[in-house]
PDB file of C-alpha atoms in Angstrom:
ATOM      1  CA  MET A   1      74.833 -54.110 120.208  1.00 78.00           C
ATOM      2  CA  LYS A   2      76.428 -51.542 122.486  1.00 85.00           C
ATOM      3  CA  HIS A   3      73.974 -52.764 125.234  1.00 91.00           C
ATOM      4  CA  ILE A   4      75.035 -56.455 124.727  1.00 94.00           C
ATOM      5  CA  LYS A   5      78.846 -55.174 125.034  1.00 93.00           C
ATOM      6  CA  GLU A   6      78.094 -53.634 128.347  1.00 94.00           C
ATOM      7  CA  GLN A   7      76.240 -56.953 129.666  1.00 94.00           C
ATOM      8  CA  ILE A   8      79.154 -58.954 128.681  1.00 94.00           C
ATOM      9  CA  SER A   9      81.427 -56.714 130.534  1.00 94.00           C
ATOM     10  CA  LYS A  10      79.551 -56.633 133.589  1.00 93.00           C
ATOM     11  CA  GLY A  11      78.899 -60.508 133.328  1.00 92.00           C
ATOM     12  CA  ILE A  12      75.109 -59.818 133.694  1.00 93.00           C
ATOM     13  CA  PHE A  13      72.666 -61.389 130.927  1.00 96.00           C
ATOM     14  CA  SER A  14      69.013 -61.294 129.816  1.00 96.00           C
ATOM     15  CA  PRO A  15      67.234 -64.486 130.139  1.00 96.00           C
ATOM     16  CA  ILE A  16      66.302 -64.170 126.220  1.00 97.00           C
ATOM     17  CA  TYR A  17      67.931 -62.698 123.351  1.00 97.00           C
ATOM     18  CA  LEU A  18      66.660 -62.097 120.053  1.00 97.00           C
ATOM     19  CA  LEU A  19      68.908 -61.150 117.113  1.00 97.00           C
ATOM     20  CA  TYR A  20      67.646 -60.267 113.733  1.00 94.00           C
ATOM     21  CA  GLY A  21      67.737 -57.741 111.092  1.00 90.00           C
ATOM     22  CA  SER A  22      68.713 -57.276 107.271  1.00 84.00           C
ATOM     23  CA  GLU A  23      72.530 -56.837 107.893  1.00 89.00           C
ATOM     24  CA  ASP A  24      73.503 -60.492 108.302  1.00 89.00           C
ATOM     25  CA  TYR A  25      77.180 -59.590 109.101  1.00 93.00           C
ATOM     26  CA  LEU A  26      75.855 -57.652 112.218  1.00 94.00           C
ATOM     27  CA  VAL A  27      73.533 -60.408 113.175  1.00 95.00           C
ATOM     28  CA  HIS A  28      76.567 -63.043 112.952  1.00 95.00           C
ATOM     29  CA  GLN A  29      79.097 -60.859 114.695  1.00 95.00           C
ATOM     30  CA  THR A  30      76.694 -60.097 117.617  1.00 96.00           C
ATOM     31  CA  LYS A  31      76.080 -63.953 117.949  1.00 96.00           C
ATOM     32  CA  LYS A  32      79.769 -64.702 117.631  1.00 96.00           C
ATOM     33  CA  MET A  33      80.278 -61.940 120.647  1.00 96.00           C
ATOM     34  CA  LEU A  34      77.217 -62.770 122.940  1.00 96.00           C
ATOM     35  CA  CYS A  35      77.154 -66.824 122.816  1.00 96.00           C
ATOM     36  CA  PRO A  36      80.954 -67.545 124.055  1.00 95.00           C
ATOM     37  CA  ALA A  37      80.498 -64.793 126.687  1.00 95.00           C
ATOM     38  CA  ILE A  38      77.374 -66.704 128.165  1.00 95.00           C
ATOM     39  CA  THR A  39      78.947 -70.318 127.971  1.00 93.00           C
ATOM     40  CA  ASP A  40      81.353 -72.475 126.523  1.00 90.00           C
ATOM     41  CA  MET A  41      80.477 -73.091 123.080  1.00 88.00           C
ATOM     42  CA  GLU A  42      82.584 -76.481 123.119  1.00 90.00           C
ATOM     43  CA  ASP A  43      80.502 -77.822 126.255  1.00 88.00           C
ATOM     44  CA  THR A  44      78.119 -79.988 124.450  1.00 87.00           C
ATOM     45  CA  ILE A  45      76.564 -80.493 128.140  1.00 92.00           C
ATOM     46  CA  ASN A  46      75.503 -76.888 128.660  1.00 94.00           C
ATOM     47  CA  PHE A  47      75.234 -76.019 124.991  1.00 96.00           C
ATOM     48  CA  THR A  48      72.454 -76.809 122.571  1.00 95.00           C
ATOM     49  CA  LYS A  49      72.000 -75.675 119.230  1.00 95.00           C
ATOM     50  CA  PHE A  50      68.415 -76.032 117.254  1.00 95.00           C
ATOM     51  CA  GLU A  51      68.089 -75.104 113.730  1.00 92.00           C
ATOM     52  CA  GLY A  52      65.043 -74.960 111.056  1.00 90.00           C
ATOM     53  CA  LYS A  53      61.381 -74.973 111.055  1.00 86.00           C
ATOM     54  CA  GLN A  54      61.319 -78.370 112.303  1.00 86.00           C
ATOM     55  CA  THR A  55      62.500 -77.716 115.542  1.00 88.00           C
ATOM     56  CA  ASP A  56      60.359 -79.347 118.540  1.00 90.00           C
ATOM     57  CA  PRO A  57      59.277 -77.097 121.296  1.00 90.00           C
ATOM     58  CA  LYS A  58      59.133 -80.021 123.950  1.00 92.00           C
ATOM     59  CA  GLU A  59      62.560 -80.908 123.217  1.00 94.00           C
ATOM     60  CA  ILE A  60      63.742 -77.421 123.940  1.00 95.00           C
ATOM     61  CA  ALA A  61      61.466 -77.491 127.115  1.00 94.00           C
ATOM     62  CA  SER A  62      63.134 -80.410 128.143  1.00 94.00           C
ATOM     63  CA  ILE A  63      66.689 -79.208 127.952  1.00 95.00           C
ATOM     64  CA  ALA A  64      65.944 -75.801 129.114  1.00 95.00           C
ATOM     65  CA  GLU A  65      64.463 -77.102 132.471  1.00 94.00           C
ATOM     66  CA  THR A  66      67.725 -79.165 132.974  1.00 94.00           C
ATOM     67  CA  MET A  67      70.267 -77.562 135.496  1.00 93.00           C
ATOM     68  CA  PRO A  68      73.758 -76.692 134.147  1.00 93.00           C
ATOM     69  CA  PHE A  69      76.431 -78.980 134.907  1.00 92.00           C
ATOM     70  CA  PHE A  70      79.276 -77.718 136.971  1.00 89.00           C
ATOM     71  CA  GLN A  71      78.555 -74.299 134.903  1.00 90.00           C
ATOM     72  CA  GLU A  72      76.620 -71.257 136.096  1.00 91.00           C
ATOM     73  CA  ARG A  73      74.395 -71.082 132.910  1.00 93.00           C
ATOM     74  CA  ARG A  74      73.133 -73.345 130.145  1.00 96.00           C
ATOM     75  CA  LEU A  75      72.765 -71.680 126.707  1.00 97.00           C
ATOM     76  CA  ILE A  76      70.285 -72.867 124.052  1.00 97.00           C
ATOM     77  CA  LEU A  77      70.652 -71.324 120.646  1.00 97.00           C
ATOM     78  CA  LEU A  78      67.641 -71.234 118.093  1.00 96.00           C
ATOM     79  CA  GLU A  79      68.506 -70.546 114.586  1.00 95.00           C
ATOM     80  CA  ASP A  80      65.657 -69.672 111.849  1.00 91.00           C
ATOM     81  CA  THR A  81      63.087 -72.147 113.626  1.00 90.00           C
ATOM     82  CA  GLY A  82      60.375 -69.554 112.377  1.00 87.00           C
ATOM     83  CA  PHE A  83      58.825 -69.198 115.838  1.00 86.00           C
ATOM     84  CA  LEU A  84      58.896 -65.272 115.380  1.00 85.00           C
ATOM     85  CA  LYS A  85      56.674 -65.786 112.325  1.00 81.00           C
ATOM     86  CA  LYS A  86      53.848 -67.758 114.040  1.00 76.00           C
ATOM     87  CA  ALA A  87      52.053 -67.870 117.448  1.00 67.00           C
ATOM     88  CA  SER A  88      53.295 -70.699 119.334  1.00 76.00           C
ATOM     89  CA  ASP A  89      51.695 -71.265 122.874  1.00 85.00           C
ATOM     90  CA  ASP A  90      53.942 -74.234 123.396  1.00 87.00           C
ATOM     91  CA  TYR A  91      57.116 -71.989 122.651  1.00 89.00           C
ATOM     92  CA  LEU A  92      55.752 -69.069 124.711  1.00 91.00           C
ATOM     93  CA  LYS A  93      55.205 -71.296 127.887  1.00 93.00           C
ATOM     94  CA  ILE A  94      59.035 -72.443 127.499  1.00 93.00           C
ATOM     95  CA  LEU A  95      59.901 -68.601 127.606  1.00 94.00           C
ATOM     96  CA  LYS A  96      57.622 -67.703 130.678  1.00 94.00           C
ATOM     97  CA  GLU A  97      58.747 -71.102 132.809  1.00 94.00           C
ATOM     98  CA  LEU A  98      62.582 -70.545 131.860  1.00 95.00           C
ATOM     99  CA  PRO A  99      64.687 -71.258 134.773  1.00 95.00           C
ATOM    100  CA  GLU A 100      67.017 -68.508 135.644  1.00 94.00           C
ATOM    101  CA  THR A 101      70.149 -70.918 134.791  1.00 95.00           C
ATOM    102  CA  THR A 102      69.113 -71.020 131.150  1.00 97.00           C
ATOM    103  CA  ILE A 103      69.527 -68.423 128.608  1.00 97.00           C
ATOM    104  CA  ILE A 104      68.006 -68.809 125.166  1.00 97.00           C
ATOM    105  CA  VAL A 105      69.383 -66.752 121.933  1.00 97.00           C
ATOM    106  CA  MET A 106      67.166 -66.672 119.122  1.00 96.00           C
ATOM    107  CA  VAL A 107      68.883 -65.752 115.503  1.00 96.00           C
ATOM    108  CA  GLU A 108      65.834 -65.248 113.135  1.00 93.00           C
ATOM    109  CA  GLN A 109      65.511 -64.107 109.492  1.00 85.00           C
ATOM    110  CA  GLU A 110      62.039 -63.160 109.497  1.00 82.00           C
ATOM    111  CA  VAL A 111      60.113 -61.506 112.430  1.00 89.00           C
ATOM    112  CA  ASP A 112      56.480 -60.508 113.070  1.00 88.00           C
ATOM    113  CA  LYS A 113      56.374 -57.773 115.707  1.00 90.00           C
ATOM    114  CA  ARG A 114      52.866 -58.257 116.434  1.00 89.00           C
ATOM    115  CA  ASN A 115      53.646 -61.904 117.264  1.00 89.00           C
ATOM    116  CA  LYS A 116      52.937 -62.404 121.367  1.00 91.00           C
ATOM    117  CA  ILE A 117      56.432 -64.272 121.416  1.00 92.00           C
ATOM    118  CA  TYR A 118      58.111 -61.025 120.122  1.00 94.00           C
ATOM    119  CA  LYS A 119      56.313 -59.153 122.479  1.00 94.00           C
ATOM    120  CA  TYR A 120      56.840 -61.085 125.357  1.00 95.00           C
ATOM    121  CA  ILE A 121      60.901 -60.942 124.535  1.00 95.00           C
ATOM    122  CA  LYS A 122      60.701 -57.361 124.280  1.00 95.00           C
ATOM    123  CA  THR A 123      59.261 -56.796 127.599  1.00 96.00           C
ATOM    124  CA  ASN A 124      61.202 -59.709 129.446  1.00 96.00           C
ATOM    125  CA  GLY A 125      64.346 -60.172 127.397  1.00 96.00           C
ATOM    126  CA  TYR A 126      66.522 -58.200 124.893  1.00 97.00           C
ATOM    127  CA  ILE A 127      65.872 -57.674 121.132  1.00 96.00           C
ATOM    128  CA  CYS A 128      68.796 -56.386 118.768  1.00 96.00           C
ATOM    129  CA  GLU A 129      67.688 -55.418 115.355  1.00 94.00           C
ATOM    130  CA  CYS A 130      70.908 -55.100 113.059  1.00 92.00           C
ATOM    131  CA  THR A 131      70.235 -52.874 110.232  1.00 87.00           C
ATOM    132  CA  PRO A 132      72.483 -51.452 107.682  1.00 84.00           C
ATOM    133  CA  PRO A 133      74.776 -48.605 109.189  1.00 87.00           C
ATOM    134  CA  ASP A 134      74.827 -45.092 107.951  1.00 84.00           C
ATOM    135  CA  GLU A 135      77.413 -44.358 105.097  1.00 83.00           C
ATOM    136  CA  LYS A 136      79.855 -42.512 107.800  1.00 88.00           C
ATOM    137  CA  THR A 137      79.620 -45.804 109.923  1.00 90.00           C
ATOM    138  CA  LEU A 138      80.179 -48.030 106.907  1.00 92.00           C
ATOM    139  CA  MET A 139      82.999 -45.922 105.905  1.00 93.00           C
ATOM    140  CA  ASN A 140      84.870 -46.035 109.300  1.00 95.00           C
ATOM    141  CA  TRP A 141      84.213 -49.709 109.522  1.00 95.00           C
ATOM    142  CA  CYS A 142      85.775 -50.319 105.834  1.00 96.00           C
ATOM    143  CA  GLY A 143      88.809 -48.050 106.970  1.00 95.00           C
ATOM    144  CA  ALA A 144      89.534 -49.884 110.228  1.00 96.00           C
ATOM    145  CA  LEU A 145      89.124 -53.516 108.498  1.00 96.00           C
ATOM    146  CA  LEU A 146      91.775 -52.046 105.945  1.00 97.00           C
ATOM    147  CA  ALA A 147      93.971 -50.960 108.637  1.00 96.00           C
ATOM    148  CA  LYS A 148      94.104 -54.165 109.934  1.00 96.00           C
ATOM    149  CA  ARG A 149      95.537 -55.282 106.721  1.00 95.00           C
ATOM    150  CA  GLY A 150      98.162 -52.522 106.968  1.00 96.00           C
ATOM    151  CA  LYS A 151      96.295 -50.808 104.065  1.00 97.00           C
ATOM    152  CA  LYS A 152      94.828 -47.244 103.458  1.00 96.00           C
ATOM    153  CA  ILE A 153      92.244 -45.638 101.028  1.00 96.00           C
ATOM    154  CA  LEU A 154      91.308 -41.972 100.274  1.00 95.00           C
ATOM    155  CA  LYS A 155      87.883 -40.992 101.211  1.00 93.00           C
ATOM    156  CA  SER A 156      86.909 -40.124  97.770  1.00 90.00           C
ATOM    157  CA  ASP A 157      87.753 -43.781  96.616  1.00 92.00           C
ATOM    158  CA  LEU A 158      86.162 -45.295  99.520  1.00 92.00           C
ATOM    159  CA  SER A 159      82.561 -43.589  98.332  1.00 86.00           C
ATOM    160  CA  TYR A 160      83.472 -44.728  94.968  1.00 84.00           C
ATOM    161  CA  LEU A 161      83.661 -48.430  96.364  1.00 88.00           C
ATOM    162  CA  LEU A 162      80.481 -48.112  98.109  1.00 83.00           C
ATOM    163  CA  ALA A 163      78.792 -46.968  94.888  1.00 74.00           C
ATOM    164  CA  VAL A 164      79.959 -49.531  92.806  1.00 74.00           C
ATOM    165  CA  THR A 165      79.511 -52.447  94.847  1.00 77.00           C
ATOM    166  CA  SER A 166      76.941 -53.861  97.423  1.00 70.00           C
ATOM    167  CA  THR A 167      77.024 -52.137 100.763  1.00 75.00           C
ATOM    168  CA  ASN A 168      76.041 -55.718 102.178  1.00 80.00           C
ATOM    169  CA  MET A 169      78.622 -55.673 104.954  1.00 90.00           C
ATOM    170  CA  ASN A 170      79.634 -59.612 104.324  1.00 88.00           C
ATOM    171  CA  GLN A 171      80.142 -58.972 100.530  1.00 82.00           C
ATOM    172  CA  LEU A 172      81.819 -55.724 101.204  1.00 90.00           C
ATOM    173  CA  LYS A 173      84.154 -57.314 103.712  1.00 93.00           C
ATOM    174  CA  ASN A 174      85.011 -59.968 100.576  1.00 90.00           C
ATOM    175  CA  GLU A 175      85.722 -57.029  98.258  1.00 90.00           C
ATOM    176  CA  LEU A 176      88.076 -55.217 100.738  1.00 95.00           C
ATOM    177  CA  ASP A 177      90.032 -58.765 101.450  1.00 94.00           C
ATOM    178  CA  LYS A 178      90.378 -59.008  97.689  1.00 92.00           C
ATOM    179  CA  LEU A 179      91.792 -55.375  97.314  1.00 95.00           C
ATOM    180  CA  ALA A 180      94.104 -55.972 100.090  1.00 95.00           C
ATOM    181  CA  ASP A 181      95.658 -59.266  98.493  1.00 95.00           C
ATOM    182  CA  TYR A 182      95.641 -57.232  95.039  1.00 94.00           C
ATOM    183  CA  ALA A 183      97.660 -54.258  96.548  1.00 94.00           C
ATOM    184  CA  GLY A 184     100.327 -56.718  97.748  1.00 93.00           C
ATOM    185  CA  GLU A 185     103.236 -54.667  99.224  1.00 93.00           C
ATOM    186  CA  ARG A 186     101.289 -51.080  98.466  1.00 95.00           C
ATOM    187  CA  ASP A 187      99.963 -49.689 101.497  1.00 95.00           C
ATOM    188  CA  VAL A 188      97.447 -47.691  99.657  1.00 96.00           C
ATOM    189  CA  ILE A 189      94.486 -48.659  97.545  1.00 96.00           C
ATOM    190  CA  LYS A 190      93.724 -46.812  94.517  1.00 93.00           C
ATOM    191  CA  ARG A 191      90.832 -46.319  92.422  1.00 90.00           C
ATOM    192  CA  GLU A 192      92.323 -48.167  89.459  1.00 90.00           C
ATOM    193  CA  ASP A 193      92.361 -51.263  92.022  1.00 91.00           C
ATOM    194  CA  ILE A 194      88.743 -50.899  92.524  1.00 89.00           C
ATOM    195  CA  ASP A 195      88.065 -50.679  88.704  1.00 82.00           C
ATOM    196  CA  THR A 196      90.114 -53.862  88.401  1.00 85.00           C
ATOM    197  CA  ILE A 197      89.260 -56.370  90.834  1.00 83.00           C
ATOM    198  CA  VAL A 198      85.723 -55.279  92.521  1.00 78.00           C
ATOM    199  CA  THR A 199      82.856 -57.163  90.923  1.00 68.00           C
ATOM    200  CA  VAL A 200      80.167 -54.408  90.129  1.00 67.00           C
ATOM    201  CA  GLU A 201      76.846 -55.760  91.604  1.00 67.00           C
ATOM    202  CA  ILE A 202      74.085 -56.601  89.156  1.00 74.00           C
ATOM    203  CA  THR A 203      71.700 -54.005  91.122  1.00 75.00           C
ATOM    204  CA  ASN A 204      74.141 -51.348  90.151  1.00 79.00           C
ATOM    205  CA  GLN A 205      73.745 -52.409  86.438  1.00 83.00           C
ATOM    206  CA  ILE A 206      69.887 -52.381  86.947  1.00 86.00           C
ATOM    207  CA  PHE A 207      70.356 -48.807  88.463  1.00 86.00           C
ATOM    208  CA  ASP A 208      72.141 -47.772  85.381  1.00 89.00           C
ATOM    209  CA  MET A 209      69.272 -49.461  83.198  1.00 90.00           C
ATOM    210  CA  ILE A 210      66.711 -47.690  85.067  1.00 91.00           C
ATOM    211  CA  SER A 211      68.540 -44.271  84.800  1.00 89.00           C
ATOM    212  CA  ALA A 212      68.590 -44.651  81.027  1.00 91.00           C
ATOM    213  CA  ILE A 213      65.109 -45.620  81.021  1.00 91.00           C
ATOM    214  CA  ALA A 214      64.448 -42.168  82.966  1.00 87.00           C
ATOM    215  CA  ARG A 215      66.717 -40.390  80.199  1.00 88.00           C
ATOM    216  CA  LYS A 216      64.654 -42.024  77.418  1.00 89.00           C
ATOM    217  CA  GLU A 217      67.841 -43.499  76.283  1.00 91.00           C
ATOM    218  CA  GLN A 218      66.362 -46.684  74.798  1.00 92.00           C
ATOM    219  CA  LYS A 219      69.717 -47.972  73.265  1.00 92.00           C
ATOM    220  CA  LYS A 220      71.932 -47.380  76.309  1.00 92.00           C
ATOM    221  CA  ALA A 221      69.254 -49.335  78.439  1.00 92.00           C
ATOM    222  CA  MET A 222      69.080 -52.202  75.864  1.00 93.00           C
ATOM    223  CA  GLU A 223      72.933 -52.395  75.939  1.00 92.00           C
ATOM    224  CA  LEU A 224      73.024 -52.924  79.590  1.00 90.00           C
ATOM    225  CA  TYR A 225      70.384 -55.609  79.057  1.00 91.00           C
ATOM    226  CA  ASN A 226      72.299 -57.293  76.812  1.00 90.00           C
ATOM    227  CA  HIS A 227      75.370 -57.100  78.849  1.00 85.00           C
ATOM    228  CA  LEU A 228      73.745 -58.720  81.601  1.00 86.00           C
ATOM    229  CA  LEU A 229      72.571 -61.504  79.471  1.00 86.00           C
ATOM    230  CA  THR A 230      76.191 -62.080  78.383  1.00 80.00           C
ATOM    231  CA  LEU A 231      77.081 -62.574  81.968  1.00 72.00           C
ATOM    232  CA  ARG A 232      74.297 -65.171  81.951  1.00 75.00           C
ATOM    233  CA  GLU A 233      71.708 -63.466  84.318  1.00 80.00           C
ATOM    234  CA  PRO A 234      68.496 -64.792  83.778  1.00 85.00           C
ATOM    235  CA  PRO A 235      65.925 -62.602  82.335  1.00 90.00           C
ATOM    236  CA  MET A 236      63.222 -63.514  84.844  1.00 90.00           C
ATOM    237  CA  ARG A 237      65.799 -62.307  87.930  1.00 85.00           C
ATOM    238  CA  ILE A 238      66.384 -59.158  85.697  1.00 90.00           C
ATOM    239  CA  LEU A 239      62.551 -58.496  85.487  1.00 92.00           C
ATOM    240  CA  PHE A 240      62.474 -58.971  89.080  1.00 90.00           C
ATOM    241  CA  LEU A 241      65.017 -56.643  90.022  1.00 87.00           C
ATOM    242  CA  ILE A 242      63.787 -53.836  87.594  1.00 91.00           C
ATOM    243  CA  ALA A 243      60.157 -54.422  89.308  1.00 92.00           C
ATOM    244  CA  ARG A 244      61.877 -54.065  92.957  1.00 89.00           C
ATOM    245  CA  GLN A 245      63.852 -51.031  91.743  1.00 89.00           C
ATOM    246  CA  PHE A 246      60.516 -49.301  90.427  1.00 92.00           C
ATOM    247  CA  GLN A 247      58.880 -50.346  93.854  1.00 92.00           C
ATOM    248  CA  LEU A 248      61.707 -49.026  95.989  1.00 90.00           C
ATOM    249  CA  MET A 249      61.462 -45.656  94.072  1.00 91.00           C
ATOM    250  CA  LEU A 250      57.792 -45.696  94.956  1.00 93.00           C
ATOM    251  CA  GLN A 251      57.989 -46.312  98.305  1.00 92.00           C
ATOM    252  CA  ILE A 252      61.201 -43.868  99.079  1.00 92.00           C
ATOM    253  CA  LYS A 253      59.295 -41.279  96.905  1.00 91.00           C
ATOM    254  CA  ASP A 254      56.212 -41.574  99.270  1.00 91.00           C
ATOM    255  CA  MET A 255      58.615 -41.391 102.483  1.00 92.00           C
ATOM    256  CA  LYS A 256      60.204 -38.234 100.827  1.00 89.00           C
ATOM    257  CA  GLU A 257      57.042 -36.569 100.609  1.00 89.00           C
ATOM    258  CA  LEU A 258      56.586 -37.016 104.431  1.00 90.00           C
ATOM    259  CA  ARG A 259      60.037 -35.783 105.221  1.00 89.00           C
ATOM    260  CA  LYS A 260      61.641 -39.051 106.290  1.00 88.00           C
ATOM    261  CA  THR A 261      65.435 -38.996 106.864  1.00 88.00           C
ATOM    262  CA  SER A 262      67.765 -40.969 104.818  1.00 85.00           C
ATOM    263  CA  LYS A 263      68.194 -43.569 107.833  1.00 84.00           C
ATOM    264  CA  GLU A 264      64.258 -43.673 108.310  1.00 87.00           C
ATOM    265  CA  MET A 265      64.014 -44.286 104.363  1.00 87.00           C
ATOM    266  CA  GLY A 266      66.782 -47.068 104.803  1.00 83.00           C
ATOM    267  CA  GLN A 267      65.349 -48.681 107.614  1.00 82.00           C
ATOM    268  CA  ALA A 268      61.997 -49.062 106.126  1.00 84.00           C
ATOM    269  CA  ALA A 269      63.106 -50.296 102.794  1.00 81.00           C
ATOM    270  CA  GLY A 270      66.038 -52.450 104.072  1.00 75.00           C
ATOM    271  CA  LEU A 271      68.648 -50.621 102.573  1.00 75.00           C
ATOM    272  CA  SER A 272      71.591 -48.599 103.883  1.00 73.00           C
ATOM    273  CA  PRO A 273      70.853 -44.700 104.192  1.00 80.00           C
ATOM    274  CA  TYR A 274      73.137 -44.055 101.503  1.00 76.00           C
ATOM    275  CA  ILE A 275      71.686 -46.303  99.085  1.00 80.00           C
ATOM    276  CA  ALA A 276      68.148 -44.997  99.917  1.00 84.00           C
ATOM    277  CA  GLU A 277      69.336 -41.561  99.074  1.00 85.00           C
ATOM    278  CA  LYS A 278      70.548 -42.891  95.644  1.00 84.00           C
ATOM    279  CA  TYR A 279      67.080 -44.248  95.223  1.00 86.00           C
ATOM    280  CA  ALA A 280      65.693 -40.975  96.172  1.00 89.00           C
ATOM    281  CA  SER A 281      67.404 -39.246  93.707  1.00 89.00           C
ATOM    282  CA  GLN A 282      66.673 -41.372  90.856  1.00 88.00           C
ATOM    283  CA  ALA A 283      63.206 -41.160  91.948  1.00 90.00           C
ATOM    284  CA  GLN A 284      62.827 -37.757  90.975  1.00 90.00           C
ATOM    285  CA  HIS A 285      62.784 -38.453  87.377  1.00 90.00           C
ATOM    286  CA  PHE A 286      59.631 -40.229  87.708  1.00 90.00           C
ATOM    287  CA  THR A 287      56.207 -39.316  88.686  1.00 92.00           C
ATOM    288  CA  LYS A 288      54.311 -41.571  91.271  1.00 92.00           C
ATOM    289  CA  GLU A 289      51.967 -42.308  88.470  1.00 93.00           C
ATOM    290  CA  LYS A 290      54.774 -43.415  86.077  1.00 92.00           C
ATOM    291  CA  LEU A 291      56.373 -45.786  88.660  1.00 93.00           C
ATOM    292  CA  LYS A 292      52.921 -47.249  89.291  1.00 94.00           C
ATOM    293  CA  GLU A 293      52.596 -47.936  85.586  1.00 94.00           C
ATOM    294  CA  ASN A 294      56.064 -49.417  84.916  1.00 93.00           C
ATOM    295  CA  LEU A 295      55.097 -51.791  87.929  1.00 94.00           C
ATOM    296  CA  GLU A 296      52.019 -52.975  85.883  1.00 95.00           C
ATOM    297  CA  LYS A 297      54.100 -53.329  82.961  1.00 94.00           C
ATOM    298  CA  CYS A 298      56.292 -55.717  84.832  1.00 94.00           C
ATOM    299  CA  ALA A 299      53.560 -57.467  86.081  1.00 94.00           C
ATOM    300  CA  HIS A 300      52.083 -58.063  82.672  1.00 95.00           C
ATOM    301  CA  ALA A 301      55.577 -58.967  81.198  1.00 94.00           C
ATOM    302  CA  GLU A 302      55.927 -61.969  84.205  1.00 93.00           C
ATOM    303  CA  GLU A 303      52.290 -62.973  83.304  1.00 93.00           C
ATOM    304  CA  LYS A 304      52.852 -63.392  79.259  1.00 92.00           C
ATOM    305  CA  VAL A 305      55.945 -65.484  80.361  1.00 92.00           C
ATOM    306  CA  LYS A 306      54.052 -67.541  82.895  1.00 90.00           C
ATOM    307  CA  THR A 307      51.142 -68.264  80.633  1.00 91.00           C
ATOM    308  CA  GLY A 308      53.676 -68.897  77.604  1.00 91.00           C
ATOM    309  CA  GLN A 309      52.684 -65.886  75.193  1.00 92.00           C
ATOM    310  CA  LEU A 310      56.408 -64.584  75.212  1.00 91.00           C
ATOM    311  CA  GLY A 311      59.711 -66.298  75.699  1.00 92.00           C
ATOM    312  CA  ASP A 312      61.352 -64.651  78.923  1.00 92.00           C
ATOM    313  CA  ARG A 313      64.119 -62.966  77.053  1.00 93.00           C
ATOM    314  CA  LEU A 314      62.004 -61.265  74.469  1.00 94.00           C
ATOM    315  CA  ALA A 315      59.543 -60.231  77.258  1.00 94.00           C
ATOM    316  CA  VAL A 316      61.966 -58.154  79.163  1.00 94.00           C
ATOM    317  CA  GLU A 317      63.296 -56.750  75.866  1.00 94.00           C
ATOM    318  CA  LEU A 318      59.746 -55.362  75.261  1.00 95.00           C
ATOM    319  CA  LEU A 319      59.162 -54.021  78.715  1.00 94.00           C
ATOM    320  CA  ILE A 320      62.644 -52.123  78.695  1.00 94.00           C
ATOM    321  CA  MET A 321      61.711 -50.712  75.079  1.00 94.00           C
ATOM    322  CA  GLN A 322      57.989 -49.663  76.232  1.00 92.00           C
ATOM    323  CA  CYS A 323      59.498 -48.041  79.656  1.00 91.00           C
ATOM    324  CA  SER A 324      62.120 -46.124  77.599  1.00 89.00           C
ATOM    325  CA  GLU A 325      60.289 -45.050  74.578  1.00 86.00           C
ATOM    326  CA  LYS A 326      59.807 -41.258  73.969  1.00 78.00           C
ATOM    327  CA  LYS A 327      56.545 -40.388  73.412  1.00 67.00           C
TER     328      LYS A 327
END
């Protein structure tokens, strides 16, 4: 993003941009900053947007070859086209023959770095991968957002907020807005406000459930499961999240053995460094063999539900009991 800011300040742009990554908020903010700097977004003559996997390369090529009308540049915005997941010679040809007066900005959810289009953009354009920031950066960002609302928060309380809610920046911004509204005329947001207002993410409750399983606290694990059911969380979604957490712990445990940093682990697992470290700490309570065994149990539970051998609620209940039983 820093490189893009420098280009905007100088008025010098790359012919092609690729914006992607696991942090949707940063992807959106980068697009919001870049596109209007290239051309007027209200100018329907010189700005064209294509969205979805049904986008026709021939239509893009036709517009890309057209000279801008009374403007220096033409902008084509492509969103979620899937071109970075499949090798398209037609699209690659568009990029190679792109006129100097046309700039293409691509925003994609999924990217294959082995794709020849990705490699071409890397050499001839600019790629901005938006990953979750580290804890320090995230806390500074939160503090700045609250400051705009005339609010302050203790560092310890902000750390607590990050621990009990999602570090997804979109969701976190929503929680900060709710806290600022709830505080009213008070300028300091307190921990009690967080406990009252903030919605604890299901993933954190799953995290607590896995911790209870690790400690062989079967009753506690079942209480957490029943609480999720009262919140109308589908049993199969709970099963998916349990399996995902075991998988993440196994992945992070491997990286920890390779002495990877929190940032490196987070980037590889699609987590913030702060959350990656939380998983690393939790993974210490399991051997790699036990994590693999629990993943197999998750797969068996899913199979029994899909083949009609067990109801989904009972299957997940039995899984939790098996994983938390004392031997």
